[in-house]
Short mmCIF file of N, CA, C and O in Angstrom, two decimals:
data_model
loop_
_atom_site.label_atom_id
_atom_site.label_comp_id
_atom_site.label_asym_id
_atom_site.label_seq_id
_atom_site.Cartn_x
_atom_site.Cartn_y
_atom_site.Cartn_z
N MET A 779 0.81 -1.62 -0.10
CA MET A 779 -0.11 -0.05 0.67
C MET A 779 0.85 1.09 0.08
O MET A 779 2.37 1.11 0.63
N LYS A 780 0.56 2.60 -1.01
CA LYS A 780 0.55 3.86 -1.16
C LYS A 780 0.86 4.19 1.02
O LYS A 780 -0.05 4.30 1.20
N ARG A 781 2.22 4.55 1.06
CA ARG A 781 2.27 6.43 2.03
C ARG A 781 2.16 7.22 1.71
O ARG A 781 3.17 7.58 0.75
N GLU A 782 0.86 7.89 2.60
CA GLU A 782 1.54 9.22 1.73
C GLU A 782 1.56 10.43 3.12
O GLU A 782 1.21 10.20 4.02
N ASN A 783 2.84 10.93 3.10
CA ASN A 783 2.92 12.38 4.76
C ASN A 783 1.67 13.07 4.24
O ASN A 783 2.76 13.98 3.10
N ILE A 784 1.56 13.78 5.37
CA ILE A 784 0.73 14.74 5.09
C ILE A 784 2.41 16.29 6.31
O ILE A 784 2.18 16.03 7.28
N LEU A 785 2.56 17.27 5.33
CA LEU A 785 3.53 17.65 6.09
C LEU A 785 2.88 19.32 6.50
O LEU A 785 2.68 19.41 5.14
N THR A 786 3.25 20.14 7.11
CA THR A 786 2.48 21.04 7.42
C THR A 786 3.04 22.58 6.87
O THR A 786 2.82 23.63 7.46
N GLY A 787 4.58 22.33 7.47
CA GLY A 787 5.66 22.95 7.23
C GLY A 787 6.77 23.45 8.74
O GLY A 787 6.74 25.25 8.68
N SER A 788 5.38 22.99 9.41
CA SER A 788 6.30 23.76 11.50
C SER A 788 8.00 23.40 11.10
O SER A 788 7.95 22.08 10.90
N PRO A 789 8.88 23.68 11.28
CA PRO A 789 9.59 23.30 11.71
C PRO A 789 9.44 22.77 12.83
O PRO A 789 10.90 22.04 12.62
N TRP A 790 9.25 21.72 12.93
CA TRP A 790 8.72 20.58 14.39
C TRP A 790 9.28 19.52 13.79
O TRP A 790 9.49 18.46 14.26
N GLU A 791 9.07 19.73 12.32
CA GLU A 791 8.90 18.24 11.79
C GLU A 791 9.94 18.00 11.09
O GLU A 791 10.54 16.58 11.05
N ASP A 792 10.82 18.70 10.82
CA ASP A 792 12.60 18.22 10.59
C ASP A 792 12.75 17.96 11.27
O ASP A 792 14.17 17.47 11.41
N LYS A 793 12.80 18.90 12.31
CA LYS A 793 13.38 18.90 13.50
C LYS A 793 13.90 17.77 14.06
O LYS A 793 14.50 16.80 14.43
N MET A 794 12.27 16.83 14.28
CA MET A 794 11.71 16.25 15.28
C MET A 794 11.90 14.79 14.58
O MET A 794 11.70 13.82 14.98
N GLY A 795 11.91 14.70 13.36
CA GLY A 795 12.15 13.57 11.78
C GLY A 795 9.70 12.70 12.19
O GLY A 795 9.82 11.71 12.49
N TYR A 796 9.24 14.36 12.19
CA TYR A 796 8.22 13.16 12.16
C TYR A 796 6.61 14.37 10.81
O TYR A 796 7.89 15.10 10.63
N CYS A 797 5.60 14.18 10.48
CA CYS A 797 4.68 14.63 10.09
C CYS A 797 3.53 15.06 11.25
O CYS A 797 3.12 14.31 11.51
N ARG A 798 2.64 15.78 10.33
CA ARG A 798 1.30 16.19 10.81
C ARG A 798 0.67 14.09 10.48
O ARG A 798 -0.54 14.41 11.44
N ALA A 799 0.29 13.76 9.77
CA ALA A 799 -0.39 12.35 8.39
C ALA A 799 -0.17 11.68 8.58
O ALA A 799 0.83 12.17 7.39
N VAL A 800 -0.34 11.15 8.48
CA VAL A 800 0.21 9.88 7.69
C VAL A 800 -0.70 9.11 6.95
O VAL A 800 -2.26 8.52 8.73
N ARG A 801 -1.01 8.50 6.33
CA ARG A 801 -1.79 7.70 5.60
C ARG A 801 -1.54 6.55 4.72
O ARG A 801 -0.97 7.18 4.24
N ILE A 802 -1.71 5.84 5.07
CA ILE A 802 -1.67 4.38 4.17
C ILE A 802 -3.52 3.54 4.09
O ILE A 802 -3.44 3.24 5.25
N GLY A 803 -3.54 3.63 2.98
CA GLY A 803 -4.90 2.93 2.69
C GLY A 803 -5.52 3.68 3.33
O GLY A 803 -5.95 4.48 2.62
N ASN A 804 -6.91 2.98 3.85
CA ASN A 804 -8.09 4.00 4.78
C ASN A 804 -7.93 5.42 6.02
O ASN A 804 -8.80 4.94 6.40
N ILE A 805 -6.27 3.82 6.65
CA ILE A 805 -6.44 4.51 7.91
C ILE A 805 -5.21 6.17 8.58
O ILE A 805 -4.13 6.27 6.37
N ILE A 806 -5.82 6.47 8.86
CA ILE A 806 -4.34 7.79 9.03
C ILE A 806 -5.30 8.37 10.54
O ILE A 806 -5.15 8.52 11.41
N GLU A 807 -3.73 8.42 10.75
CA GLU A 807 -3.51 8.79 12.11
C GLU A 807 -2.18 9.93 12.07
O GLU A 807 -1.93 10.48 11.77
N VAL A 808 -3.39 10.95 13.42
CA VAL A 808 -2.67 12.51 12.81
C VAL A 808 -2.20 12.70 14.48
O VAL A 808 -2.99 12.35 14.58
N SER A 809 -1.29 13.38 14.39
CA SER A 809 0.12 13.43 15.47
C SER A 809 -0.26 14.22 16.88
O SER A 809 -1.34 14.99 15.71
N GLY A 810 0.04 14.23 17.34
CA GLY A 810 -0.44 14.77 18.68
C GLY A 810 -0.35 16.31 18.16
O GLY A 810 0.91 16.73 17.36
N THR A 811 -1.91 17.20 17.66
CA THR A 811 -2.34 18.41 17.57
C THR A 811 -1.75 20.11 19.35
O THR A 811 -2.88 18.66 20.20
N VAL A 812 -0.84 20.71 19.29
CA VAL A 812 -1.75 21.16 19.92
C VAL A 812 -1.79 22.44 18.74
O VAL A 812 -1.77 22.58 17.68
N ALA A 813 -2.40 23.35 19.92
CA ALA A 813 -3.82 24.97 19.27
C ALA A 813 -2.25 25.83 18.57
O ALA A 813 -1.33 25.74 19.23
N ILE A 814 -2.25 26.64 18.14
CA ILE A 814 -2.09 28.22 17.61
C ILE A 814 -2.20 29.16 18.86
O ILE A 814 -3.23 30.05 18.43
N VAL A 815 -1.58 29.81 19.44
CA VAL A 815 -1.54 29.96 20.90
C VAL A 815 -1.52 32.18 20.94
O VAL A 815 0.80 31.30 19.98
N ASP A 816 -2.11 32.63 20.15
CA ASP A 816 -1.48 33.89 19.49
C ASP A 816 -1.57 34.85 20.42
O ASP A 816 -1.18 36.52 19.97
N GLY A 817 -2.22 35.37 22.32
CA GLY A 817 -3.20 35.56 23.01
C GLY A 817 -3.77 36.17 22.27
O GLY A 817 -4.33 36.54 23.98
N GLU A 818 -4.56 36.34 21.66
CA GLU A 818 -5.65 37.22 20.71
C GLU A 818 -7.02 36.15 21.16
O GLU A 818 -8.01 35.74 22.20
N LYS A 819 -6.88 35.11 20.21
CA LYS A 819 -7.89 33.98 19.92
C LYS A 819 -7.62 33.76 20.74
O LYS A 819 -9.04 32.94 20.60
N VAL A 820 -6.68 32.95 20.21
CA VAL A 820 -6.17 31.86 21.26
C VAL A 820 -5.75 31.92 22.80
O VAL A 820 -4.37 32.61 22.14
N LYS A 821 -6.00 31.50 23.65
CA LYS A 821 -4.78 33.04 24.91
C LYS A 821 -4.53 31.61 26.23
O LYS A 821 -4.85 29.83 25.64
N ALA A 822 -3.77 31.53 26.13
CA ALA A 822 -2.97 30.24 27.39
C ALA A 822 -3.72 30.21 28.83
O ALA A 822 -2.73 28.16 28.77
N ASP A 823 -4.65 30.43 28.57
CA ASP A 823 -5.56 29.88 29.77
C ASP A 823 -6.99 29.62 29.52
O ASP A 823 -7.57 29.68 30.48
N ASP A 824 -7.03 29.59 28.08
CA ASP A 824 -8.30 28.51 27.45
C ASP A 824 -8.14 27.85 27.04
O ASP A 824 -7.99 27.67 25.28
N ALA A 825 -8.62 26.25 27.98
CA ALA A 825 -8.67 24.69 27.26
C ALA A 825 -9.60 25.34 26.08
O ALA A 825 -9.66 24.02 25.03
N TYR A 826 -10.87 26.03 25.91
CA TYR A 826 -11.82 25.46 24.71
C TYR A 826 -11.41 25.92 23.45
O TYR A 826 -11.88 25.43 23.08
N ALA A 827 -10.69 27.44 23.50
CA ALA A 827 -10.19 28.12 22.81
C ALA A 827 -9.19 27.00 22.28
O ALA A 827 -9.48 27.37 20.99
N GLN A 828 -8.24 26.65 22.68
CA GLN A 828 -7.60 26.20 22.50
C GLN A 828 -7.59 23.97 22.26
O GLN A 828 -7.47 23.98 20.80
N THR A 829 -7.99 24.11 22.10
CA THR A 829 -9.24 22.70 22.22
C THR A 829 -10.33 22.67 20.19
O THR A 829 -10.47 22.04 19.22
N TYR A 830 -10.23 23.97 19.90
CA TYR A 830 -11.72 24.66 19.05
C TYR A 830 -10.76 24.38 18.28
O TYR A 830 -10.07 24.46 16.49
N ASN A 831 -9.42 25.43 18.05
CA ASN A 831 -8.20 25.43 17.19
C ASN A 831 -7.67 24.94 16.76
O ASN A 831 -7.10 24.12 15.31
N ILE A 832 -7.17 23.04 17.16
CA ILE A 832 -6.98 22.30 17.30
C ILE A 832 -8.19 21.46 16.21
O ILE A 832 -7.91 20.63 14.98
N LEU A 833 -9.32 21.04 16.80
CA LEU A 833 -9.94 20.32 15.68
C LEU A 833 -10.08 21.51 14.80
O LEU A 833 -10.15 20.90 13.79
N GLU A 834 -10.15 22.84 14.67
CA GLU A 834 -10.51 23.52 13.26
C GLU A 834 -8.73 23.24 11.60
O GLU A 834 -9.16 22.81 11.38
N ARG A 835 -7.71 22.68 13.25
CA ARG A 835 -6.98 22.76 12.35
C ARG A 835 -6.72 21.21 11.91
O ARG A 835 -6.32 20.64 10.63
N VAL A 836 -6.97 19.92 12.51
CA VAL A 836 -7.19 18.70 12.00
C VAL A 836 -8.50 18.92 10.59
O VAL A 836 -8.03 18.36 10.49
N GLU A 837 -9.17 19.39 11.05
CA GLU A 837 -10.24 19.56 10.18
C GLU A 837 -10.60 19.42 8.69
O GLU A 837 -9.84 18.40 8.05
N LYS A 838 -8.89 20.28 8.47
CA LYS A 838 -8.64 21.30 7.95
C LYS A 838 -7.22 20.19 6.67
O LYS A 838 -6.86 19.66 5.92
N VAL A 839 -6.39 19.03 8.00
CA VAL A 839 -5.69 18.40 6.91
C VAL A 839 -6.62 17.52 7.17
O VAL A 839 -5.78 16.90 5.43
N LEU A 840 -6.82 16.75 7.32
CA LEU A 840 -8.07 15.44 6.93
C LEU A 840 -8.78 16.09 5.29
O LEU A 840 -8.84 15.43 4.41
N LYS A 841 -9.52 17.49 4.96
CA LYS A 841 -10.01 18.17 3.76
C LYS A 841 -9.07 17.89 2.86
O LYS A 841 -8.99 17.46 2.20
N ASP A 842 -7.55 18.24 3.90
CA ASP A 842 -6.24 17.13 2.13
C ASP A 842 -6.34 16.52 2.52
O ASP A 842 -5.61 16.27 0.90
N LEU A 843 -6.89 15.51 2.57
CA LEU A 843 -7.05 13.85 2.14
C LEU A 843 -8.48 14.11 1.58
O LEU A 843 -8.45 11.69 1.91
N ASN A 844 -9.00 14.55 1.62
CA ASN A 844 -10.74 14.03 1.51
C ASN A 844 -11.28 13.58 1.97
O ASN A 844 -11.39 12.30 2.01
N VAL A 845 -10.94 13.46 3.70
CA VAL A 845 -11.61 13.41 3.90
C VAL A 845 -11.97 13.34 5.31
O VAL A 845 -11.14 15.24 5.09
N GLY A 846 -13.61 13.70 5.59
CA GLY A 846 -13.58 14.53 7.12
C GLY A 846 -14.07 14.45 8.27
O GLY A 846 -12.91 13.25 8.55
N MET A 847 -14.10 14.63 9.23
CA MET A 847 -14.66 14.75 10.60
C MET A 847 -15.45 12.84 10.65
O MET A 847 -14.79 12.90 11.77
N LYS A 848 -15.79 13.12 10.25
CA LYS A 848 -16.99 12.19 10.20
C LYS A 848 -16.02 11.19 9.85
O LYS A 848 -17.12 9.66 10.21
N ASP A 849 -15.01 10.91 9.72
CA ASP A 849 -14.45 9.40 8.49
C ASP A 849 -13.58 9.37 10.70
O ASP A 849 -13.03 8.53 10.90
N VAL A 850 -12.56 10.15 11.47
CA VAL A 850 -12.48 9.98 12.71
C VAL A 850 -13.29 8.94 13.87
O VAL A 850 -14.54 8.81 13.42
N ILE A 851 -12.75 7.86 13.83
CA ILE A 851 -13.20 7.19 14.67
C ILE A 851 -12.34 7.37 16.24
O ILE A 851 -12.89 6.24 17.35
N ARG A 852 -11.44 7.49 16.24
CA ARG A 852 -10.98 7.49 17.76
C ARG A 852 -9.60 9.19 18.17
O ARG A 852 -9.13 9.75 16.92
N THR A 853 -9.99 9.46 19.24
CA THR A 853 -9.15 10.71 19.78
C THR A 853 -8.59 11.26 20.95
O THR A 853 -9.28 9.69 21.63
N ARG A 854 -7.80 11.07 21.52
CA ARG A 854 -6.54 10.91 22.96
C ARG A 854 -6.84 12.33 23.71
O ARG A 854 -6.03 13.00 22.35
N ILE A 855 -7.18 13.11 23.50
CA ILE A 855 -7.23 13.89 24.32
C ILE A 855 -6.12 14.25 25.61
O ILE A 855 -6.76 13.52 27.09
N PHE A 856 -5.38 15.14 25.50
CA PHE A 856 -4.19 14.91 26.25
C PHE A 856 -3.67 16.67 27.09
O PHE A 856 -4.15 17.63 26.41
N THR A 857 -3.72 17.13 28.70
CA THR A 857 -4.79 18.39 29.17
C THR A 857 -3.36 17.76 29.90
O THR A 857 -2.54 17.17 31.06
N THR A 858 -2.79 19.29 29.96
CA THR A 858 -2.04 19.87 32.21
C THR A 858 -3.03 19.92 33.07
O THR A 858 -2.71 20.15 34.31
N ASP A 859 -4.74 19.69 32.45
CA ASP A 859 -5.14 20.37 33.19
C ASP A 859 -6.81 19.77 33.66
O ASP A 859 -7.40 20.19 32.76
N ILE A 860 -6.85 18.24 34.24
CA ILE A 860 -7.92 17.75 34.37
C ILE A 860 -8.53 17.93 34.41
O ILE A 860 -10.36 18.03 33.60
N SER A 861 -8.86 19.81 35.17
CA SER A 861 -10.52 20.30 35.83
C SER A 861 -10.65 20.95 33.81
O SER A 861 -12.00 21.83 34.39
N THR A 862 -10.03 21.23 33.66
CA THR A 862 -10.98 21.02 31.96
C THR A 862 -11.51 21.08 31.08
O THR A 862 -12.13 20.87 30.18
N PHE A 863 -11.88 20.23 31.58
CA PHE A 863 -12.81 18.64 31.47
C PHE A 863 -14.36 18.90 30.80
O PHE A 863 -14.36 19.01 29.38
N GLU A 864 -14.36 20.58 31.38
CA GLU A 864 -16.10 20.89 30.41
C GLU A 864 -15.61 21.97 29.25
O GLU A 864 -16.65 21.73 28.49
N GLU A 865 -14.97 22.43 28.95
CA GLU A 865 -14.51 23.27 27.77
C GLU A 865 -14.09 22.41 26.89
O GLU A 865 -14.16 22.70 26.06
N VAL A 866 -13.18 21.46 27.68
CA VAL A 866 -12.48 20.82 26.57
C VAL A 866 -13.28 20.48 25.83
O VAL A 866 -13.67 19.91 23.67
N ALA A 867 -14.72 19.53 26.49
CA ALA A 867 -15.86 18.77 26.35
C ALA A 867 -16.67 18.90 25.32
O ALA A 867 -16.62 19.14 24.50
N ARG A 868 -17.14 20.64 25.26
CA ARG A 868 -17.91 21.13 24.11
C ARG A 868 -17.62 21.60 22.71
O ARG A 868 -17.91 21.16 22.59
N ALA A 869 -15.66 22.00 23.17
CA ALA A 869 -16.10 22.03 21.40
C ALA A 869 -15.80 21.44 21.00
O ALA A 869 -15.98 20.32 19.81
N HIS A 870 -14.66 19.55 21.77
CA HIS A 870 -14.85 18.86 20.61
C HIS A 870 -16.28 17.95 20.39
O HIS A 870 -16.53 17.53 19.55
N ALA A 871 -17.35 18.86 21.52
CA ALA A 871 -18.37 18.23 20.86
C ALA A 871 -18.72 18.70 19.92
O ALA A 871 -20.16 18.26 19.35
N SER A 872 -18.96 19.94 19.92
CA SER A 872 -19.36 20.97 18.80
C SER A 872 -18.45 20.88 17.17
O SER A 872 -19.75 21.02 16.42
N PHE A 873 -17.43 19.82 16.85
CA PHE A 873 -17.33 18.86 16.14
C PHE A 873 -17.73 17.73 16.11
O PHE A 873 -18.13 16.75 14.31
N PHE A 874 -17.59 16.39 16.89
CA PHE A 874 -18.29 15.40 17.00
C PHE A 874 -19.30 14.80 17.63
O PHE A 874 -19.91 13.57 18.05
N LYS A 875 -20.18 15.57 18.07
CA LYS A 875 -21.12 15.44 18.70
C LYS A 875 -22.76 14.47 18.21
O LYS A 875 -23.33 13.33 18.46
N ASP A 876 -22.57 14.57 16.18
CA ASP A 876 -22.97 13.01 15.67
C ASP A 876 -22.31 12.19 15.41
O ASP A 876 -22.53 11.13 15.27
N VAL A 877 -21.10 12.33 15.20
CA VAL A 877 -19.86 11.85 15.18
C VAL A 877 -19.79 10.63 16.49
O VAL A 877 -19.42 8.92 15.69
N LYS A 878 -19.61 10.66 17.21
CA LYS A 878 -18.88 10.41 18.36
C LYS A 878 -17.93 9.31 18.45
O LYS A 878 -18.28 8.08 17.83
N PRO A 879 -16.78 9.03 18.48
CA PRO A 879 -15.43 8.63 17.84
C PRO A 879 -15.31 8.65 19.30
O PRO A 879 -15.56 9.06 20.24
N THR A 880 -14.45 7.12 19.32
CA THR A 880 -14.17 6.77 21.28
C THR A 880 -13.30 7.63 21.47
O THR A 880 -12.24 7.98 20.23
N THR A 881 -13.37 8.17 22.79
CA THR A 881 -11.84 8.51 23.16
C THR A 881 -11.62 8.71 24.84
O THR A 881 -11.97 7.86 25.00
N GLY A 882 -10.61 9.18 24.73
CA GLY A 882 -9.51 9.23 25.91
C GLY A 882 -9.06 10.86 26.61
O GLY A 882 -9.01 11.32 25.77
N PHE A 883 -9.81 10.95 27.96
CA PHE A 883 -9.03 12.43 28.45
C PHE A 883 -8.21 11.90 29.59
O PHE A 883 -8.42 11.03 30.59
N TYR A 884 -7.07 11.92 29.65
CA TYR A 884 -5.94 11.93 30.42
C TYR A 884 -5.35 13.40 30.64
O TYR A 884 -4.67 14.43 29.55
N GLU A 885 -4.99 13.70 32.20
CA GLU A 885 -4.55 14.73 32.08
C GLU A 885 -2.55 14.13 32.38
O GLU A 885 -1.95 13.46 32.35
N ILE A 886 -1.91 15.27 32.49
CA ILE A 886 -0.31 14.25 32.25
C ILE A 886 0.17 16.08 32.76
O ILE A 886 0.29 16.72 32.90
N SER A 887 2.23 15.33 33.39
CA SER A 887 2.43 17.02 33.69
C SER A 887 2.58 17.80 33.23
O SER A 887 2.38 19.31 33.77
N LYS A 888 3.00 17.43 31.81
CA LYS A 888 3.88 18.84 31.07
C LYS A 888 3.45 18.69 29.44
O LYS A 888 3.72 16.89 28.80
N LEU A 889 2.98 19.48 28.61
CA LEU A 889 3.81 19.73 26.96
C LEU A 889 4.51 19.85 26.48
O LEU A 889 5.05 20.43 27.33
N VAL A 890 4.94 20.19 25.50
CA VAL A 890 6.30 21.00 24.78
C VAL A 890 6.64 22.69 25.73
O VAL A 890 7.77 22.24 25.50
N ALA A 891 5.70 22.57 25.76
CA ALA A 891 5.94 24.18 26.10
C ALA A 891 4.34 24.77 27.30
O ALA A 891 3.72 24.37 26.87
N PRO A 892 4.36 25.56 28.08
CA PRO A 892 3.95 25.32 28.97
C PRO A 892 2.96 26.54 28.51
O PRO A 892 1.70 26.34 29.51
N GLU A 893 2.42 27.10 27.77
CA GLU A 893 1.38 28.22 26.90
C GLU A 893 0.25 26.84 26.66
O GLU A 893 -1.27 27.32 26.84
N TYR A 894 0.16 25.63 26.29
CA TYR A 894 0.08 24.07 25.35
C TYR A 894 -0.71 23.87 26.65
O TYR A 894 -0.19 22.43 27.86
N LEU A 895 -2.01 24.22 26.66
CA LEU A 895 -2.81 23.33 27.51
C LEU A 895 -3.52 21.54 27.26
O LEU A 895 -4.12 20.96 28.19
N VAL A 896 -3.08 22.07 26.47
CA VAL A 896 -4.26 20.47 25.36
C VAL A 896 -3.23 20.41 24.04
O VAL A 896 -3.19 21.52 23.16
N GLU A 897 -3.76 18.91 23.83
CA GLU A 897 -3.02 17.70 22.55
C GLU A 897 -3.40 16.73 22.21
O GLU A 897 -4.44 16.31 23.34
N ILE A 898 -4.43 16.84 20.69
CA ILE A 898 -5.16 15.75 21.03
C ILE A 898 -3.59 14.74 19.39
O ILE A 898 -3.55 16.02 18.95
N GLU A 899 -4.82 13.99 19.92
CA GLU A 899 -4.18 12.78 18.93
C GLU A 899 -5.50 12.20 17.98
O GLU A 899 -6.51 12.41 18.70
N PHE A 900 -5.48 12.05 16.66
CA PHE A 900 -6.82 11.70 15.76
C PHE A 900 -6.88 10.05 14.89
O PHE A 900 -4.71 9.89 14.36
N THR A 901 -7.71 9.61 14.77
CA THR A 901 -6.42 7.78 13.48
C THR A 901 -8.54 8.08 13.32
O THR A 901 -9.28 8.13 14.46
N ALA A 902 -7.70 8.28 11.64
CA ALA A 902 -9.54 8.01 11.07
C ALA A 902 -9.07 7.13 9.92
O ALA A 902 -8.13 6.34 10.00
N VAL A 903 -10.30 6.93 10.22
CA VAL A 903 -11.07 5.58 8.88
C VAL A 903 -12.05 4.99 7.93
O VAL A 903 -12.87 5.54 8.05
N VAL A 904 -10.94 5.25 6.25
CA VAL A 904 -12.06 5.96 5.57
C VAL A 904 -12.42 5.27 5.16
O VAL A 904 -12.72 4.27 5.34
N GLN A 905 -14.07 5.31 4.25
CA GLN A 905 -15.11 4.15 4.06
C GLN A 905 -14.81 3.78 2.77
O GLN A 905 -15.06 4.50 1.83
#
């Protein structure tokens, strides 16, 4: 089967040796994705905005592969503050209320930088 790597231009892709997503056949795995924290629309203390930003960005990556959020079968959500569950859940539901992928919500001690509250990984299967 053909392997398709999706790069987004992040400097971390070459530095770490990874890509945003890999598609092999009908399976797509999306790397852990954090928000673009700009201090205006997406702030370092806003778990809802960070989650929503991540979901918007991944939706675009999936569109570039000619698939959609409807094809996501699993999300893995990592947070540095489990008390943000309600905000994260509200943003997640705005994309997945009807899709209902399996998911996990995990508190971890740190992400790659202190301004990140949420990181999400995705698995999609194209029917």
